[in-house]
Coordinates of C-alpha atoms in Angstrom, one line a residue:
M197 CA 0.1 -0.1 -0.1
Q198 CA 1.2 3.4 -0.8
T199 CA 2.2 5.8 2.0
K200 CA -0.5 8.4 2.7
V201 CA 0.6 12.1 2.9
K202 CA -0.7 14.8 5.4
I203 CA 0.4 18.3 5.4
C204 CA -0.3 19.9 8.6
G205 CA -0.4 23.4 9.9
I206 CA -2.5 24.7 6.9
T207 CA -3.5 28.4 7.5
N208 CA -4.4 29.6 4.0
L209 CA -6.2 28.6 0.8
A210 CA -3.0 28.9 -1.5
D211 CA -1.1 26.3 0.7
A212 CA -4.2 24.1 0.8
Q213 CA -4.6 24.0 -2.8
T214 CA -0.9 23.5 -3.6
A215 CA -0.8 20.6 -1.3
V216 CA -3.9 19.0 -2.9
A217 CA -2.8 19.5 -6.3
A218 CA 0.6 18.0 -5.5
G219 CA -1.2 14.7 -4.2
A220 CA -1.7 15.3 -0.5
D221 CA -4.2 12.9 1.0
A222 CA -4.9 14.9 4.1
L223 CA -4.6 18.5 5.4
G224 CA -4.4 19.4 9.0
F225 CA -5.8 22.5 10.7
N226 CA -4.4 23.3 14.0
F227 CA -7.0 24.9 16.5
Y228 CA -4.4 25.3 19.3
E229 CA -4.2 28.9 20.1
K230 CA -0.7 28.9 21.3
S231 CA 0.6 27.5 18.1
P232 CA 2.3 29.5 15.6
R233 CA 0.1 27.7 13.0
H234 CA -3.2 28.4 14.8
I235 CA -6.1 28.9 12.7
S236 CA -9.7 29.7 13.8
V237 CA -12.5 27.5 13.1
E238 CA -14.2 30.1 10.7
Q239 CA -10.9 30.3 8.6
A240 CA -10.6 26.5 8.4
A241 CA -14.2 26.4 7.4
E242 CA -13.8 28.8 4.6
I243 CA -10.8 26.8 3.3
S244 CA -12.6 23.4 3.7
R245 CA -15.5 24.5 1.5
Q246 CA -13.2 25.2 -1.4
L247 CA -11.4 21.7 -1.3
P248 CA -12.6 18.5 -3.2
P249 CA -14.6 16.2 -1.1
F250 CA -12.0 13.4 -1.1
I251 CA -9.4 15.2 0.9
L252 CA -9.3 14.3 4.7
R253 CA -9.8 17.4 6.6
V254 CA -8.1 16.8 10.2
G255 CA -8.7 19.0 13.2
V256 CA -5.9 19.2 15.6
S257 CA -6.5 20.2 18.9
V258 CA -4.7 20.3 22.4
N259 CA -6.7 19.8 25.6
A260 CA -9.3 21.6 23.9
P261 CA -12.9 22.3 25.5
P262 CA -15.6 20.2 24.0
E263 CA -17.5 23.0 22.8
L264 CA -14.5 23.9 20.4
V265 CA -14.3 20.4 19.0
M266 CA -18.0 20.1 18.4
R267 CA -18.0 23.6 16.7
A268 CA -14.9 22.6 14.4
I269 CA -16.8 19.3 13.5
A270 CA -19.9 21.2 12.5
S271 CA -18.3 24.2 10.8
A272 CA -15.1 22.9 9.1
G273 CA -16.4 19.5 7.5
L274 CA -13.8 17.7 9.5
T275 CA -13.5 14.0 8.7
M276 CA -10.7 13.2 11.5
L277 CA -9.9 14.5 14.9
Q278 CA -6.3 14.7 15.9
F279 CA -5.7 15.0 19.9
H280 CA -2.3 16.2 20.5
G281 CA -2.4 17.0 24.3
D282 CA -2.9 15.0 27.4
E283 CA -6.5 13.9 26.6
P284 CA -7.7 10.7 28.2
P285 CA -9.0 7.8 26.0
E286 CA -12.7 8.6 26.7
F287 CA -12.4 12.3 25.6
C288 CA -11.0 10.9 22.2
L289 CA -13.7 8.4 21.6
Q290 CA -16.8 10.5 22.5
W291 CA -17.5 12.3 19.4
T292 CA -19.4 9.9 17.3
R293 CA -21.8 9.3 20.1
R294 CA -22.1 13.0 20.6
L295 CA -23.1 13.6 16.9
V296 CA -25.4 10.7 16.9
A297 CA -27.3 12.4 19.9
V298 CA -27.2 15.7 18.0
N299 CA -28.7 14.1 14.8
S300 CA -31.5 12.5 17.0
A301 CA -32.4 15.7 18.6
T302 CA -32.7 17.4 15.0
R303 CA -34.5 14.3 13.8
A304 CA -31.8 13.7 11.1
S305 CA -32.6 10.5 9.3
Q306 CA -28.8 9.2 9.3
P307 CA -26.2 9.3 11.8
P308 CA -22.8 10.8 10.9
V309 CA -20.4 8.7 9.3
G310 CA -16.7 8.8 8.5
L311 CA -15.6 10.8 11.5
M312 CA -12.4 9.2 12.8
S313 CA -10.1 9.9 15.7
M314 CA -6.3 9.9 16.1
K315 CA -4.3 10.3 19.2
A316 CA -0.8 11.9 19.0
F317 CA 2.1 10.6 21.1
R318 CA 5.3 12.4 21.8
I319 CA 7.9 9.9 21.8
R320 CA 11.1 10.1 23.9
D321 CA 12.1 6.5 24.4
E322 CA 10.6 2.9 24.4
H323 CA 8.8 3.9 27.7
S324 CA 6.6 6.3 25.7
L325 CA 4.9 3.5 24.0
A326 CA 3.5 2.0 27.0
Q327 CA 0.5 4.2 27.1
I328 CA -0.6 3.8 23.2
P329 CA -2.7 0.7 23.7
N330 CA -4.9 2.4 26.3
Y331 CA -6.2 4.4 23.4
A332 CA -8.7 2.8 20.9
T333 CA -8.7 5.5 18.4
D334 CA -8.5 4.7 14.6
A335 CA -5.0 5.8 14.3
Y336 CA -1.9 6.9 16.0
L337 CA 0.4 9.7 15.3
L338 CA 4.0 9.4 16.5
D339 CA 5.9 12.7 17.0
A340 CA 9.1 13.7 18.7
Y341 CA 9.0 14.4 22.4
S342 CA 9.3 18.1 23.7
A343 CA 9.0 19.1 27.2
D344 CA 7.7 22.8 26.0
E345 CA 5.8 22.1 22.9
F346 CA 2.9 19.7 21.7
G347 CA 4.1 19.2 18.3
G348 CA 5.6 21.1 15.1
T349 CA 9.0 21.4 16.6
G350 CA 10.9 20.0 13.6
K351 CA 12.6 17.4 15.8
K352 CA 13.2 13.9 14.7
F353 CA 12.8 10.7 17.0
N354 CA 14.2 7.2 16.8
W355 CA 12.3 5.7 14.1
D356 CA 12.9 2.3 15.5
L357 CA 10.3 3.1 18.2
A358 CA 7.8 3.8 15.3
V359 CA 8.6 0.3 13.8
A360 CA 7.9 -1.1 17.3
A361 CA 4.6 0.8 17.4
Q362 CA 3.2 -1.2 14.5
K363 CA 2.7 -4.0 16.8
F364 CA -0.5 -2.4 18.2
G365 CA -2.3 -2.9 15.0
K366 CA -3.4 0.6 14.2
P367 CA -2.6 2.9 11.2
I368 CA 0.7 4.9 12.2
F369 CA 1.1 8.5 11.0
L370 CA 4.8 9.3 11.3
A371 CA 5.8 12.8 12.2
G372 CA 8.6 14.7 13.8
G373 CA 11.5 16.2 11.8
L374 CA 10.4 15.1 8.4
T375 CA 11.6 16.9 5.3
P376 CA 11.7 16.5 1.5
E377 CA 15.3 15.0 2.0
N378 CA 14.5 12.4 4.7
V379 CA 10.9 11.4 4.0
A380 CA 11.8 8.6 1.5
D381 CA 14.2 6.9 4.3
A382 CA 11.5 7.3 6.7
V383 CA 9.0 5.5 4.5
K384 CA 11.4 2.7 3.7
K385 CA 12.3 2.0 7.3
V386 CA 9.0 2.5 9.0
R387 CA 6.6 1.7 6.4
P388 CA 3.9 4.0 8.0
F389 CA 0.5 4.4 7.0
A390 CA 1.0 8.1 6.6
V391 CA 3.8 10.5 6.9
D392 CA 2.8 14.0 8.6
V393 CA 4.7 17.2 8.0
S394 CA 4.4 20.9 8.9
S395 CA 7.6 22.8 9.8
G396 CA 9.5 20.5 7.2
V397 CA 7.9 22.3 4.4
E398 CA 7.6 25.8 5.5
I399 CA 9.2 28.9 4.4
S400 CA 12.2 29.2 6.6
G401 CA 11.6 31.3 9.6
V402 CA 7.6 31.7 8.7
P403 CA 5.7 29.3 10.8
G404 CA 2.3 28.4 9.1
K405 CA 3.4 29.6 5.5
K406 CA 4.4 26.8 3.2
D407 CA 7.2 26.6 0.8
H408 CA 5.5 25.2 -2.4
A409 CA 8.3 23.8 -3.8
K410 CA 9.1 22.0 -0.5
V411 CA 5.6 20.6 -0.5
K412 CA 5.8 19.2 -3.8
A413 CA 9.2 17.7 -3.3
F414 CA 8.0 16.2 -0.1
I415 CA 4.9 14.5 -1.4
Q416 CA 7.0 13.2 -4.5
A417 CA 9.6 11.8 -2.2
A418 CA 7.1 10.0 -0.2
R419 CA 5.3 8.7 -3.1
T420 CA 8.4 7.3 -4.9
A421 CA 10.1 5.7 -1.7

């Protein structure tokens, strides 16, 4: 199976359209207000409305209030929720049930379908893997550990740990320090379901603004690995 590509930290329509045209499978919208790649729900909704329907729209949040998550789902057409903080397992799994209840209250004829969840883990050493099986989310995202930040650091971690995480039987999104120069090696070694990049395809020194040449080179390298 060909490795999927997620371009995260999308903040504007031009970057989103470039990523889609280059072959990205998923785009990530970061709703964490302390992130330099933060985007409002309204901005994400405006971008989402102008994207093809088959693109996976991922809402990234960090210890967010439930009201924000629900608003993002409803407004931005999200198809996956990515929890990048210290959220407990139950928090990550509650959203389909909530939406079924909302649909019942509004007498919608069909429950929502296609909403998936993904928990992110900051990997420091083999002990970091111990918490993963506690989460029954649809996928796991593995990122580099940072004591100060929840992601987007541009740091790489030991890919042997990502290989070991395959034993948990869920799709692995590999993140952390990926660039157009090393993503092919990552794909060959880890064989992840998807690779996830944000800072590695940005204009140098400008968080949230993508370098379109880097985006295209990253996707091409991942596809041909």
